[in-house]
Amino acid sequence: SKTSVCRRSLVVLMNESEGSKSYKYLVLGGGNAAGYVARALVEKGVDKSEAAIVSREEVAPYERPALSKAFLFADPPARLPGFHTCVGGGGDRQAPEWYEENGIDLNLNEEIVVADLNGKKIKSKSGAEFGFEKLIVATGCAPIKLSKLEGADLKGIHYLRENADALELYDSLHAHKGEEVLIVGGGYIGMEVAAAAAIVGCKPKLIFPEEHMMSRLFFPAMAKKYEAFYKEKGVEILKDGYLCEGFAGDGEGNLAGVKVAKDGKQEVIPGKLCVIGVGARPNAQLFSDQLETELGGIKVNGKFESSVKDVYAIGDVASFPLKKYNRMTRMEHVAHARQSAAHAVDALFDSATADYDYLPYFYSRVFDLSWQFFGDSVGEPVLIGDIPKMSAFWIENGQVNGVFVEGPTAEDTETMRAIASKRPTVDVDELSALSDPDEALKL
Ligand code: FAD
Ligand code: NDP
């Protein structure tokens, strides 16, 4: 209508006055959660130019999990625009045109370096200023860098977080086919990149200090199965005390090996290519003197409201109440990024929105394997079956807290979700005596 056209022109005019842009809804960060906020805002019917994303990445929001999987080894490899959000959550593929068509401003290549939350504006490295009525912080995490270690600047050392990192890593892996690839860290990145490197035809060596891989979730009996599988696939595992202490060079600025210490003895593991996955840290520093933090992230309530009015935080950067288990947590997983985005937008539009009640869900895919976990990995673990099909349960005082399946069917996924939600009581001895992982899921 005429009125809405006038209103739109007024909004745009206001937005661009005095060289700065101003929005009703401003999303800081252009990653996984941001893409889902954009989708939710469009579903709520925001007017054109009322909402915007500001991101330091050069591409529109995408499904980050692809970067350590089909991006590295598939033939042809996954590339943008193929995996823009929200394809992973069963939604539209929001390529840049989608933002244009839906009137959401995409401000890419803009790294925010100053935040003035009381003044309701943020400023980028390039000098651009963005005002807001409501700010949704979705800055995610950054990889922990081993930058203080000797040789940390050598050419050939990679981290993996963003599309640009993955493009470089792809080229390096494919340029080093048949050669050693040293992967530091036995967590998610370590496991997924080691698998990708093996598929590409490199010789991966997985180096980590813990007793077994994925130590935050796997227990020894479970890790043993995966480690045996990795060895069969040609991945060498250097674990249990193997701490990366630095990097050796070739005298010309290139990596020649990773320096490790094991039982007090130093050793150099030779290799020209190294990928580091030793954890991630929330990008919350910008706000450290303005917002309350907890567990390293921005503290929010069940509606994703931070300690400052009109400022919200979602995804990896938010520390939120995990209602089911009555504790604060931070989740670095895509299901939470998606769900927290949708929930925060609901809460923005309706203050009567119930508090977020998240059921933790993790998954990974390596080689031709794939696992899922629902719930809380607290309690005595019980493992039934073997790769390619096994189930596991974490039991505390007879009650199931968490459930894991390697090789789940779609039906198993629903069963797992129900088990983790209802937390049934089981007889541990009876469960442990089972040998069929499917039978065990019929709790
Ligand atoms: P991100 O997606 O990290 O987005 C943050 C965005 O903010 C980025 O665009 C960043 O550039 C931008 N930003 C940060 N600071 C600034 C600033 N100052 N100015 C401007 N922009 C800024 N999870 C799973 O559950 N399953 C998986 O299989 C899986 N695989 C993964 C594989 C890889 C390689 C990685 C790195 C992560 C994976 N994850 C996986 C985790 C999942 O991707 C994250 O939980 C999810 O991306 C979090 O979304 P987010 O929007 O909070 O953060
Ligand atoms: P993780 O926390 O999963 O794993 C880091 C691992 O590195 C830990 O096992 C850690 O041991 C070990 N480590 C720490 N310091 C050293 C060292 N000096 N030498 C050798 N090993 C060391 O983090 P990632 O880096 O794997 O993942 C980064 C982010 O990406 C996370 O947010 C993760 O959730 C996300 N991601 C998620 C995926 C998924 O959900 N499928 C896939 C890929 C990434 P310790 O525990 O003792 O510190």
XYZ file of C-alpha atoms and ligand atoms in Angstrom:
544
model
C 0.000 0.000 0.000
C 0.923 3.696 -0.283
C 1.386 3.999 3.484
C 3.763 1.049 3.688
C 5.820 2.377 0.731
C 6.118 5.742 2.551
C 7.025 3.974 5.775
C 9.712 1.963 4.004
C 11.255 5.054 2.420
C 11.280 6.738 5.823
C 12.994 3.746 7.418
C 15.685 3.675 4.691
C 16.142 7.459 4.986
C 16.547 7.252 8.750
C 18.879 4.301 8.324
C 21.312 6.129 6.120
C 21.384 9.538 7.780
C 24.722 10.837 9.096
C 26.753 8.127 7.312
C 25.669 5.400 9.696
C 23.011 2.761 9.331
C 20.417 2.065 11.940
C 18.149 -0.940 12.310
C 15.331 -2.128 14.484
C 16.877 -5.615 14.633
C 20.630 -5.935 14.223
C 22.401 -9.297 14.250
C 26.118 -9.170 15.052
C 27.808 -12.182 13.457
C 26.964 -13.872 10.173
C 27.272 -17.555 11.007
C 24.963 -20.459 11.588
C 22.721 -18.823 14.185
C 22.501 -15.533 12.240
C 21.077 -17.306 9.186
C 18.323 -18.824 11.314
C 17.554 -15.460 12.949
C 17.107 -13.966 9.480
C 14.700 -16.749 8.551
C 12.702 -16.304 11.776
C 12.544 -12.503 11.339
C 11.226 -12.905 7.799
C 8.620 -15.366 9.087
C 7.538 -12.729 11.620
C 7.031 -10.321 8.727
C 9.615 -7.634 9.479
C 9.532 -4.668 7.123
C 12.246 -4.178 4.531
C 15.458 -2.647 5.913
C 14.284 -3.076 9.498
C 16.761 -5.903 10.044
C 20.414 -6.485 9.193
C 23.351 -8.809 9.688
C 26.895 -7.525 10.228
C 29.599 -10.129 9.678
C 33.335 -10.155 9.237
C 33.064 -13.130 6.858
C 32.919 -12.438 3.122
C 29.993 -14.808 2.537
C 26.365 -14.990 3.671
C 25.513 -17.300 6.615
C 26.078 -20.992 5.977
C 25.872 -24.374 7.673
C 29.321 -24.487 9.298
C 29.375 -28.301 9.897
C 29.929 -28.865 6.163
C 33.446 -27.397 6.417
C 35.012 -30.449 8.063
C 33.055 -32.968 6.024
C 31.942 -32.917 2.349
C 33.799 -29.616 1.848
C 37.152 -31.371 2.254
C 36.772 -34.753 0.598
C 33.641 -35.116 -1.532
C 33.972 -35.276 -5.308
C 32.852 -32.681 -6.285
C 33.380 -31.018 -2.904
C 30.560 -29.098 -1.181
C 30.896 -25.394 -1.952
C 28.836 -22.270 -1.426
C 26.154 -21.416 -2.382
C 25.224 -25.090 -1.855
C 25.178 -25.023 1.942
C 23.929 -21.589 2.906
C 21.549 -21.653 5.868
C 18.910 -22.927 6.321
C 19.366 -26.079 4.202
C 20.598 -28.081 7.194
C 17.419 -27.306 9.120
C 15.117 -28.158 6.218
C 14.614 -24.533 5.161
C 15.319 -22.359 2.133
C 18.839 -21.998 0.806
C 19.392 -18.374 1.749
C 21.927 -17.233 -0.843
C 22.681 -13.460 -0.908
C 19.703 -12.864 -3.249
C 17.378 -14.231 -0.565
C 18.472 -11.437 1.804
C 17.933 -8.855 -0.905
C 14.508 -10.200 -1.781
C 13.476 -10.296 1.853
C 14.834 -6.868 2.732
C 17.460 -8.022 5.254
C 20.642 -5.973 4.847
C 23.787 -8.099 4.647
C 26.835 -6.132 5.737
C 29.713 -8.501 4.958
C 33.472 -8.014 5.466
C 32.742 -5.800 8.460
C 34.521 -6.753 11.673
C 33.006 -5.040 14.671
C 35.711 -3.691 16.959
C 33.768 -1.304 19.218
C 30.467 -1.911 20.973
C 28.628 0.859 22.795
C 25.619 -0.937 24.181
C 24.165 1.975 26.159
C 24.576 4.247 23.140
C 22.986 1.456 21.053
C 25.630 1.359 18.349
C 28.517 -0.778 17.191
C 31.433 0.205 14.988
C 33.523 -1.777 12.504
C 37.244 -1.773 11.754
C 36.507 0.037 8.471
C 34.758 2.838 10.415
C 31.148 1.897 9.582
C 28.667 2.475 12.386
C 25.509 0.445 12.982
C 22.779 1.599 15.338
C 20.128 -0.707 16.733
C 16.967 -0.931 18.765
C 17.532 -4.614 19.523
C 20.905 -6.307 19.141
C 21.292 -10.064 18.756
C 24.871 -11.129 19.393
C 25.730 -14.276 17.412
C 29.516 -14.040 17.254
C 30.134 -17.751 17.845
C 33.562 -19.040 18.797
C 37.097 -18.722 17.514
C 39.626 -21.551 17.517
C 42.069 -21.574 20.415
C 45.391 -20.757 18.780
C 48.711 -22.201 19.869
C 50.233 -18.865 18.894
C 52.588 -18.638 21.880
C 54.369 -21.854 20.957
C 57.720 -21.774 19.156
C 57.283 -21.860 15.377
C 53.571 -20.995 15.509
C 53.866 -18.718 12.445
C 55.342 -21.324 10.122
C 53.643 -21.877 6.778
C 51.653 -25.115 6.715
C 49.826 -24.719 10.050
C 46.039 -24.559 9.683
C 43.026 -23.856 11.887
C 39.481 -24.568 10.739
C 36.523 -22.342 11.526
C 35.411 -20.349 8.509
C 34.817 -20.887 4.798
C 38.099 -19.145 3.955
C 40.043 -21.506 6.296
C 38.376 -24.529 4.726
C 39.279 -23.425 1.179
C 42.934 -23.167 2.205
C 42.858 -26.479 4.019
C 41.261 -28.202 1.020
C 44.082 -26.994 -1.254
C 46.755 -28.046 1.252
C 45.306 -31.527 1.831
C 45.034 -32.147 -1.885
C 48.577 -30.821 -2.457
C 49.940 -33.244 0.163
C 48.316 -36.479 -1.004
C 50.413 -39.445 0.067
C 52.183 -37.357 2.716
C 51.878 -37.077 6.492
C 49.263 -34.694 7.860
C 49.723 -33.935 11.544
C 46.469 -33.260 13.358
C 46.768 -31.804 16.830
C 43.780 -32.391 19.132
C 41.601 -35.456 19.529
C 38.201 -33.727 19.685
C 35.659 -32.984 16.962
C 37.991 -31.209 14.542
C 40.706 -33.811 15.117
C 38.433 -36.766 14.427
C 36.649 -35.248 11.432
C 39.741 -33.764 9.749
C 41.762 -36.971 10.294
C 38.990 -38.881 8.520
C 38.859 -36.330 5.690
C 42.656 -36.434 5.283
C 42.609 -40.230 5.061
C 39.812 -40.132 2.463
C 41.773 -37.600 0.396
C 44.748 -39.972 0.409
C 47.034 -38.353 2.979
C 48.663 -40.163 5.906
C 47.037 -38.630 8.985
C 48.624 -38.717 12.429
C 46.278 -37.741 15.233
C 48.178 -36.286 18.193
C 46.566 -35.560 21.582
C 47.435 -35.739 25.265
C 44.377 -37.599 26.603
C 44.059 -41.333 27.118
C 41.589 -41.619 24.252
C 39.895 -39.628 21.490
C 36.816 -37.427 22.093
C 37.481 -37.548 25.814
C 34.616 -35.199 26.696
C 31.962 -37.622 25.446
C 33.439 -41.031 24.678
C 34.376 -43.406 27.494
C 37.320 -45.839 27.200
C 35.381 -48.874 25.870
C 33.658 -46.741 23.234
C 36.811 -44.838 22.203
C 38.608 -48.177 21.780
C 36.160 -49.150 19.006
C 36.635 -45.868 17.120
C 40.407 -45.884 17.569
C 40.605 -49.420 16.145
C 38.440 -48.297 13.218
C 40.675 -45.249 12.592
C 43.791 -47.422 12.622
C 42.191 -49.739 10.063
C 41.576 -46.689 7.880
C 45.251 -45.745 8.054
C 45.150 -43.063 10.763
C 48.061 -43.276 13.193
C 47.177 -42.254 16.748
C 49.744 -40.708 19.110
C 47.926 -40.264 22.398
C 48.120 -40.453 26.165
C 50.638 -37.753 27.041
C 51.477 -36.512 23.530
C 51.311 -32.774 24.097
C 52.113 -30.362 21.277
C 54.818 -28.009 22.555
C 55.891 -26.222 19.389
C 56.632 -26.480 15.693
C 59.885 -27.168 13.836
C 60.722 -25.251 10.641
C 62.749 -26.091 7.535
C 64.815 -22.891 7.768
C 62.737 -21.233 5.017
C 59.609 -20.447 7.006
C 57.827 -23.722 6.247
C 56.666 -26.331 8.734
C 58.896 -29.374 9.025
C 57.280 -31.061 12.018
C 55.381 -30.850 15.286
C 57.356 -30.842 18.524
C 55.781 -33.094 21.118
C 56.630 -34.009 24.668
C 55.795 -37.468 25.952
C 56.875 -38.670 29.399
C 59.335 -35.769 29.655
C 61.035 -36.641 26.350
C 60.920 -34.280 23.372
C 60.430 -35.522 19.859
C 59.707 -33.983 16.454
C 57.031 -35.696 14.371
C 57.909 -34.809 10.764
C 55.295 -33.324 8.442
C 54.753 -30.289 6.223
C 51.069 -29.877 6.981
C 49.440 -29.536 10.392
C 45.834 -28.913 11.415
C 45.137 -27.733 14.935
C 41.841 -28.414 16.715
C 42.457 -27.818 20.391
C 39.146 -26.242 21.263
C 37.283 -23.004 20.713
C 36.680 -19.851 22.758
C 33.525 -17.714 22.639
C 33.853 -14.360 20.866
C 32.598 -12.389 23.864
C 35.611 -10.110 24.501
C 33.985 -7.106 22.781
C 31.441 -6.934 25.576
C 33.468 -8.054 28.590
C 33.096 -4.727 30.418
C 29.447 -4.215 29.458
C 27.702 -7.584 29.730
C 27.660 -10.204 32.452
C 29.533 -13.335 31.415
C 29.557 -16.901 32.682
C 31.463 -19.997 31.527
C 33.347 -17.669 29.186
C 30.181 -16.733 27.283
C 27.583 -13.955 27.437
C 25.170 -14.787 30.244
C 21.532 -14.864 29.142
C 18.222 -16.000 30.610
C 15.731 -18.475 29.118
C 14.656 -15.795 26.627
C 18.246 -15.099 25.537
C 18.201 -11.661 27.161
C 21.619 -10.524 28.392
C 22.274 -8.318 31.422
C 21.709 -5.196 29.239
C 18.199 -4.389 28.024
C 17.567 -4.991 24.316
C 20.763 -7.011 23.913
C 20.380 -10.733 23.256
C 22.969 -13.489 22.724
C 22.491 -16.848 20.992
C 24.459 -19.807 19.636
C 27.989 -20.711 20.739
C 28.633 -17.361 22.454
C 25.688 -17.589 24.882
C 25.753 -19.172 28.343
C 22.175 -20.091 29.086
C 20.123 -21.988 31.684
C 19.847 -25.651 30.726
C 16.418 -26.043 32.264
C 16.277 -29.853 32.138
C 19.380 -30.260 34.262
C 19.050 -27.083 36.309
C 22.446 -25.614 35.489
C 24.051 -23.006 33.265
C 25.785 -24.233 30.132
C 27.262 -23.181 26.825
C 26.737 -25.352 23.755
C 29.017 -25.363 20.720
C 26.695 -27.302 18.455
C 24.591 -26.482 15.473
C 21.235 -27.731 16.809
C 21.472 -25.190 19.619
C 22.559 -22.445 17.181
C 19.408 -23.068 15.142
C 16.993 -23.500 18.020
C 18.326 -20.596 20.085
C 17.952 -18.327 17.040
C 14.303 -19.256 16.545
C 13.567 -19.023 20.264
C 15.207 -15.610 20.699
C 13.141 -14.193 17.838
C 9.960 -15.639 19.366
C 10.876 -13.992 22.669
C 11.638 -10.683 20.904
C 8.130 -10.590 19.485
C 6.257 -12.050 22.441
C 7.429 -11.536 26.012
C 5.126 -14.375 27.126
C 7.326 -16.899 25.250
C 8.225 -19.779 27.592
C 11.826 -20.211 28.687
C 14.120 -22.183 26.365
C 14.074 -25.862 27.278
C 16.888 -27.425 25.279
C 17.568 -31.116 24.998
C 21.298 -31.392 24.216
C 22.012 -33.100 20.895
C 25.419 -33.768 19.364
C 26.415 -35.632 16.229
C 29.362 -36.336 14.017
C 30.061 -38.076 10.741
C 33.423 -39.645 9.925
C 34.293 -42.037 7.092
C 31.077 -43.983 6.474
C 30.136 -43.792 10.152
C 27.721 -41.448 11.843
C 26.720 -41.087 15.484
C 24.205 -39.116 17.499
C 23.907 -38.346 21.187
C 20.977 -36.933 23.153
C 20.887 -35.817 26.781
C 23.589 -35.535 29.408
C 26.759 -37.673 29.458
C 26.675 -37.970 33.237
C 26.649 -41.349 34.993
C 27.976 -44.852 34.532
C 28.289 -45.680 30.809
C 27.001 -48.951 29.325
C 27.948 -49.964 25.755
C 26.102 -52.515 23.628
C 27.175 -53.737 20.180
C 30.049 -52.753 17.941
C 30.762 -50.554 14.936
C 28.829 -50.210 12.600
C 25.886 -50.432 15.052
C 26.136 -49.779 18.754
C 24.168 -48.033 21.451
C 25.353 -46.544 24.732
C 23.628 -45.215 27.828
C 24.782 -43.004 30.700
C 23.021 -44.097 33.892
C 22.899 -42.406 37.279
C 21.027 -43.945 40.215
C 19.212 -46.247 37.781
C 18.033 -43.363 35.599
C 19.152 -42.857 31.975
C 20.679 -39.404 31.448
C 22.129 -39.778 27.980
C 21.863 -42.071 24.961
C 24.219 -42.553 22.002
C 23.824 -44.552 18.812
C 26.412 -45.282 16.136
C 24.589 -45.849 12.853
C 21.145 -44.591 13.901
C 18.075 -44.959 11.692
C 15.522 -42.127 11.562
C 13.392 -44.182 13.953
C 16.338 -44.588 16.365
C 16.739 -40.810 16.427
C 13.158 -40.386 17.640
C 13.603 -43.191 20.179
C 16.776 -41.549 21.503
C 15.075 -38.184 21.778
C 12.231 -39.777 23.760
C 14.610 -41.681 26.063
C 16.688 -38.570 26.832
C 13.531 -36.519 27.470
C 11.773 -39.056 29.678
C 14.900 -40.363 31.414
C 13.471 -43.817 32.241
C 14.661 -45.978 35.114
C 16.493 -49.138 34.042
C 18.102 -52.183 35.564
C 21.790 -51.659 34.768
C 22.638 -55.373 35.031
C 19.834 -56.359 32.662
C 20.823 -53.645 30.183
C 24.527 -54.532 30.357
C 23.704 -58.188 29.658
C 22.162 -57.317 26.269
C 24.206 -57.786 23.108
C 21.791 -56.331 20.550
C 22.028 -52.499 20.332
C 18.507 -52.282 18.843
C 17.028 -54.391 21.629
C 18.723 -52.096 24.158
C 16.932 -49.074 22.675
C 13.546 -50.604 23.557
C 13.922 -49.369 27.145
P 29.340 -19.186 14.040
O 28.619 -20.079 13.125
O 30.731 -19.442 14.386
O 29.131 -17.697 13.569
C 29.739 -16.605 14.178
C 29.879 -15.513 13.167
O 30.207 -14.276 13.806
C 30.966 -15.743 12.135
O 30.482 -15.401 10.874
C 32.070 -14.781 12.571
O 32.902 -14.379 11.526
C 31.234 -13.625 13.085
N 31.915 -12.715 14.002
C 32.531 -13.023 15.168
N 33.030 -11.905 15.745
C 32.712 -10.869 14.928
C 32.948 -9.459 14.965
N 33.611 -8.884 15.959
N 32.483 -8.704 13.943
C 31.780 -9.266 12.927
N 31.535 -10.586 12.837
C 31.992 -11.375 13.818
N 28.171 -28.698 15.279
C 27.401 -29.811 15.227
O 26.452 -29.923 15.998
N 27.665 -30.801 14.327
C 28.709 -30.747 13.469
O 28.925 -31.667 12.693
C 29.544 -29.594 13.510
N 30.594 -29.468 12.679
C 31.404 -28.377 12.757
C 32.511 -28.292 11.908
C 33.374 -27.217 11.989
C 34.559 -27.159 11.083
C 33.140 -26.196 12.951
C 34.097 -25.040 13.059
C 32.050 -26.270 13.786
C 31.172 -27.362 13.698
N 30.053 -27.478 14.529
C 29.240 -28.573 14.457
C 29.717 -26.417 15.466
C 28.706 -25.448 14.845
O 29.125 -25.094 13.561
C 28.568 -24.213 15.731
O 27.999 -24.620 16.951
C 27.724 -23.149 15.070
O 28.331 -22.688 13.897
C 27.488 -21.984 16.033
O 26.785 -20.988 15.378
P 27.015 -19.442 15.784
O 26.199 -18.647 14.834
O 26.830 -19.295 17.228
O 28.545 -19.193 15.489
P 37.312 -29.947 21.133
O 37.130 -29.281 22.432
O 36.304 -30.923 20.637
O 38.685 -30.754 21.146
C 39.920 -30.179 21.451
C 40.900 -31.302 21.771
O 42.252 -30.884 21.692
C 40.696 -31.821 23.152
O 40.702 -33.210 23.080
C 41.881 -31.215 23.899
O 42.227 -31.886 25.067
C 42.969 -31.320 22.868
N 44.148 -30.460 23.139
C 44.161 -29.291 23.835
N 45.433 -28.768 23.851
C 46.245 -29.635 23.155
C 47.641 -29.662 22.814
N 48.502 -28.693 23.178
N 48.130 -30.712 22.091
C 47.286 -31.699 21.684
N 45.954 -31.725 21.978
C 45.419 -30.706 22.706
O 37.540 -28.770 20.078
P 37.796 -28.803 18.501
O 38.965 -27.910 18.265
O 37.852 -30.191 18.017
O 36.489 -28.134 17.911
C 36.365 -26.715 17.832
C 34.921 -26.317 17.728
O 34.340 -26.846 16.568
C 34.082 -26.768 18.888
O 33.166 -25.753 19.151
C 33.351 -27.980 18.345
O 32.102 -28.167 18.973
C 33.170 -27.563 16.902
N 33.058 -28.741 16.031
C 32.007 -29.583 16.216
C 31.850 -30.675 15.420
C 30.693 -31.569 15.676
O 29.874 -31.254 16.529
N 30.571 -32.680 14.961
C 32.784 -30.967 14.327
C 33.881 -30.031 14.233
C 33.981 -28.962 15.060
P 41.660 -31.352 26.514
O 40.216 -31.758 26.531
O 42.516 -32.070 27.464
O 41.825 -29.864 26.531
